Every structure is written in C-alpha cells, then in structure tokens.
Amino acid sequence: YEKFPIPASRSALVGVFVARFVDHVRVAVTGAAASAFRLVTFEKALAESFDPASLLGLDVDSARLLDDLHGGADYRAHLVGVLARRAVARCQNGGG
C-alpha cells in the first residue's frame, strides 16, 4: 500500500493497494473517487508481468475522480499510476 497524504489530515488524497496472490493480482484505489475501486487493467498487466514498468502507459479515467481543493482529477489520476508502481516495487523488495 502506498498513499499520498493530505498534509492537514494525513488521510489519503490517493492510496493504492496492490496484492499479489499465487493465481491473480488485485489493485485497489482509495481517496481518489467517491468510493474505493479496483483497476482491472492494472491487475491484468501485473498478472502478465509483476513489474512496475508493466503499468507505464496505462491511464486512469479522470472523469470518475474527485476534483477539489486538495487536488484536481487529472492530478489524482497521475498519482494513481505513480503510487501503483511504487506499491509494486515495494512488494518486489519484500516490503509489503
């Protein structure tokens, strides 16, 4: 799990959870939208190659993301990709 905190509250502006199981991968996002959601496209890419680079070029639709004083929807979409890659790297390094 990786998160980008809101400085005032330390809650997640965006948080990304990556879990690798024997036969599948799960990627979930919190803080970026009105409710948590899974990223199936990220899951499929990571199931083929569990490497941060496999997520490069995958986009998150910013139309469904929050846009408020803490961060715009496009910024949150960018953070999802960055944090997902960091979470995968953390898993590879035995940190999660």
PDB file of C-alpha atoms in Angstrom:
ATOM      1  CA  TYR A   1       0.000   0.000   0.000  1.00  0.00           C
ATOM      2  CA  GLU A   2       1.231   3.430  -0.928  1.00  0.00           C
ATOM      3  CA  LYS A   3      -0.521   6.684  -0.197  1.00  0.00           C
ATOM      4  CA  PHE A   4      -0.099  10.353  -0.928  1.00  0.00           C
ATOM      5  CA  PRO A   5      -1.393  12.068   2.211  1.00  0.00           C
ATOM      6  CA  ILE A   6      -3.308  15.307   2.565  1.00  0.00           C
ATOM      7  CA  PRO A   7      -0.930  17.319   4.783  1.00  0.00           C
ATOM      8  CA  ALA A   8      -3.591  18.686   7.150  1.00  0.00           C
ATOM      9  CA  SER A   9      -5.276  15.372   7.927  1.00  0.00           C
ATOM     10  CA  ARG A  10      -2.720  12.750   6.829  1.00  0.00           C
ATOM     11  CA  SER A  11      -5.608  10.860   5.202  1.00  0.00           C
ATOM     12  CA  ALA A  12      -5.032   9.648   1.655  1.00  0.00           C
ATOM     13  CA  LEU A  13      -5.510  12.064  -1.205  1.00  0.00           C
ATOM     14  CA  VAL A  14      -4.850   8.895  -3.177  1.00  0.00           C
ATOM     15  CA  GLY A  15      -3.959   5.458  -1.865  1.00  0.00           C
ATOM     16  CA  VAL A  16      -3.175   2.375  -3.947  1.00  0.00           C
ATOM     17  CA  PHE A  17      -3.207  -1.191  -2.624  1.00  0.00           C
ATOM     18  CA  VAL A  18      -1.521  -3.951  -4.621  1.00  0.00           C
ATOM     19  CA  ALA A  19      -1.812  -7.603  -3.620  1.00  0.00           C
ATOM     20  CA  ARG A  20      -0.096 -10.468  -5.415  1.00  0.00           C
ATOM     21  CA  PHE A  21      -1.553 -13.928  -4.946  1.00  0.00           C
ATOM     22  CA  VAL A  22      -0.498 -17.244  -6.459  1.00  0.00           C
ATOM     23  CA  ASP A  23      -3.002 -17.039  -9.308  1.00  0.00           C
ATOM     24  CA  HIS A  24      -4.015 -13.365  -9.533  1.00  0.00           C
ATOM     25  CA  VAL A  25      -3.257  -9.751  -8.661  1.00  0.00           C
ATOM     26  CA  ARG A  26      -5.553  -7.142  -7.137  1.00  0.00           C
ATOM     27  CA  VAL A  27      -5.185  -3.366  -7.384  1.00  0.00           C
ATOM     28  CA  ALA A  28      -7.493  -1.106  -5.400  1.00  0.00           C
ATOM     29  CA  VAL A  29      -7.626   2.684  -5.152  1.00  0.00           C
ATOM     30  CA  THR A  30      -8.942   4.792  -2.295  1.00  0.00           C
ATOM     31  CA  GLY A  31      -9.275   8.535  -1.779  1.00  0.00           C
ATOM     32  CA  ALA A  32      -9.309   9.380  -5.479  1.00  0.00           C
ATOM     33  CA  ALA A  33     -13.052   8.930  -6.028  1.00  0.00           C
ATOM     34  CA  ALA A  34     -16.256   8.944  -4.003  1.00  0.00           C
ATOM     35  CA  SER A  35     -15.637   5.290  -3.130  1.00  0.00           C
ATOM     36  CA  ALA A  36     -12.826   2.770  -3.421  1.00  0.00           C
ATOM     37  CA  PHE A  37     -12.497   0.956  -6.732  1.00  0.00           C
ATOM     38  CA  ARG A  38     -10.432  -1.720  -8.461  1.00  0.00           C
ATOM     39  CA  LEU A  39      -8.257  -1.175 -11.524  1.00  0.00           C
ATOM     40  CA  VAL A  40      -8.771  -4.301 -13.607  1.00  0.00           C
ATOM     41  CA  THR A  41      -6.495  -3.069 -16.414  1.00  0.00           C
ATOM     42  CA  PHE A  42      -3.650  -2.718 -13.906  1.00  0.00           C
ATOM     43  CA  GLU A  43      -4.445  -6.160 -12.477  1.00  0.00           C
ATOM     44  CA  LYS A  44      -4.253  -7.780 -15.921  1.00  0.00           C
ATOM     45  CA  ALA A  45      -0.964  -6.058 -16.744  1.00  0.00           C
ATOM     46  CA  LEU A  46       0.583  -7.110 -13.441  1.00  0.00           C
ATOM     47  CA  ALA A  47      -0.689 -10.688 -13.802  1.00  0.00           C
ATOM     48  CA  GLU A  48       1.310 -10.924 -17.039  1.00  0.00           C
ATOM     49  CA  SER A  49       4.416  -9.250 -15.612  1.00  0.00           C
ATOM     50  CA  PHE A  50       4.609  -8.219 -11.961  1.00  0.00           C
ATOM     51  CA  ASP A  51       6.879  -5.263 -12.579  1.00  0.00           C
ATOM     52  CA  PRO A  52       6.319  -1.505 -12.150  1.00  0.00           C
ATOM     53  CA  ALA A  53       7.239  -0.961 -15.800  1.00  0.00           C
ATOM     54  CA  SER A  54       4.239  -3.032 -16.918  1.00  0.00           C
ATOM     55  CA  LEU A  55       1.994  -0.198 -15.679  1.00  0.00           C
ATOM     56  CA  LEU A  56       3.664   2.503 -17.768  1.00  0.00           C
ATOM     57  CA  GLY A  57       1.301   3.850 -20.388  1.00  0.00           C
ATOM     58  CA  LEU A  58      -1.846   2.668 -18.619  1.00  0.00           C
ATOM     59  CA  ASP A  59      -4.265   5.514 -17.996  1.00  0.00           C
ATOM     60  CA  VAL A  60      -6.813   6.112 -15.272  1.00  0.00           C
ATOM     61  CA  ASP A  61     -10.027   7.817 -16.397  1.00  0.00           C
ATOM     62  CA  SER A  62     -10.050  11.132 -14.529  1.00  0.00           C
ATOM     63  CA  ALA A  63     -13.759  11.663 -15.285  1.00  0.00           C
ATOM     64  CA  ARG A  64     -14.690   9.443 -12.332  1.00  0.00           C
ATOM     65  CA  LEU A  65     -12.219  11.012  -9.893  1.00  0.00           C
ATOM     66  CA  LEU A  66     -12.702  13.762  -7.334  1.00  0.00           C
ATOM     67  CA  ASP A  67     -11.751  17.321  -8.245  1.00  0.00           C
ATOM     68  CA  ASP A  68     -11.479  19.558  -5.189  1.00  0.00           C
ATOM     69  CA  LEU A  69      -9.225  21.988  -3.335  1.00  0.00           C
ATOM     70  CA  HIS A  70      -6.845  19.174  -2.367  1.00  0.00           C
ATOM     71  CA  GLY A  71      -6.189  18.070  -5.935  1.00  0.00           C
ATOM     72  CA  GLY A  72      -7.679  18.000  -9.385  1.00  0.00           C
ATOM     73  CA  ALA A  73      -8.941  14.872 -11.099  1.00  0.00           C
ATOM     74  CA  ASP A  74      -6.044  14.783 -13.574  1.00  0.00           C
ATOM     75  CA  TYR A  75      -3.531  15.089 -10.738  1.00  0.00           C
ATOM     76  CA  ARG A  76      -5.218  12.260  -8.842  1.00  0.00           C
ATOM     77  CA  ALA A  77      -5.170  10.098 -11.979  1.00  0.00           C
ATOM     78  CA  HIS A  78      -1.434  10.743 -12.305  1.00  0.00           C
ATOM     79  CA  LEU A  79      -0.884   9.855  -8.635  1.00  0.00           C
ATOM     80  CA  VAL A  80      -2.695   6.531  -9.073  1.00  0.00           C
ATOM     81  CA  GLY A  81      -0.131   5.423 -11.646  1.00  0.00           C
ATOM     82  CA  VAL A  82       2.843   6.655  -9.627  1.00  0.00           C
ATOM     83  CA  LEU A  83       1.631   5.068  -6.398  1.00  0.00           C
ATOM     84  CA  ALA A  84       0.718   1.791  -8.114  1.00  0.00           C
ATOM     85  CA  ARG A  85       4.256   1.499  -9.478  1.00  0.00           C
ATOM     86  CA  ARG A  86       5.690   2.288  -6.037  1.00  0.00           C
ATOM     87  CA  ALA A  87       3.448  -0.327  -4.409  1.00  0.00           C
ATOM     88  CA  VAL A  88       4.582  -2.980  -6.893  1.00  0.00           C
ATOM     89  CA  ALA A  89       8.219  -2.065  -6.277  1.00  0.00           C
ATOM     90  CA  ARG A  90       7.635  -2.328  -2.525  1.00  0.00           C
ATOM     91  CA  CYS A  91       6.167  -5.833  -3.000  1.00  0.00           C
ATOM     92  CA  GLN A  92       9.148  -6.858  -5.107  1.00  0.00           C
ATOM     93  CA  ASN A  93      11.509  -5.657  -2.393  1.00  0.00           C
ATOM     94  CA  GLY A  94       9.695  -7.598   0.315  1.00  0.00           C
ATOM     95  CA  GLY A  95       8.138  -4.548   1.907  1.00  0.00           C
ATOM     96  CA  GLY A  96       4.505  -5.349   1.571  1.00  0.00           C
TER      97      GLY A  96
END
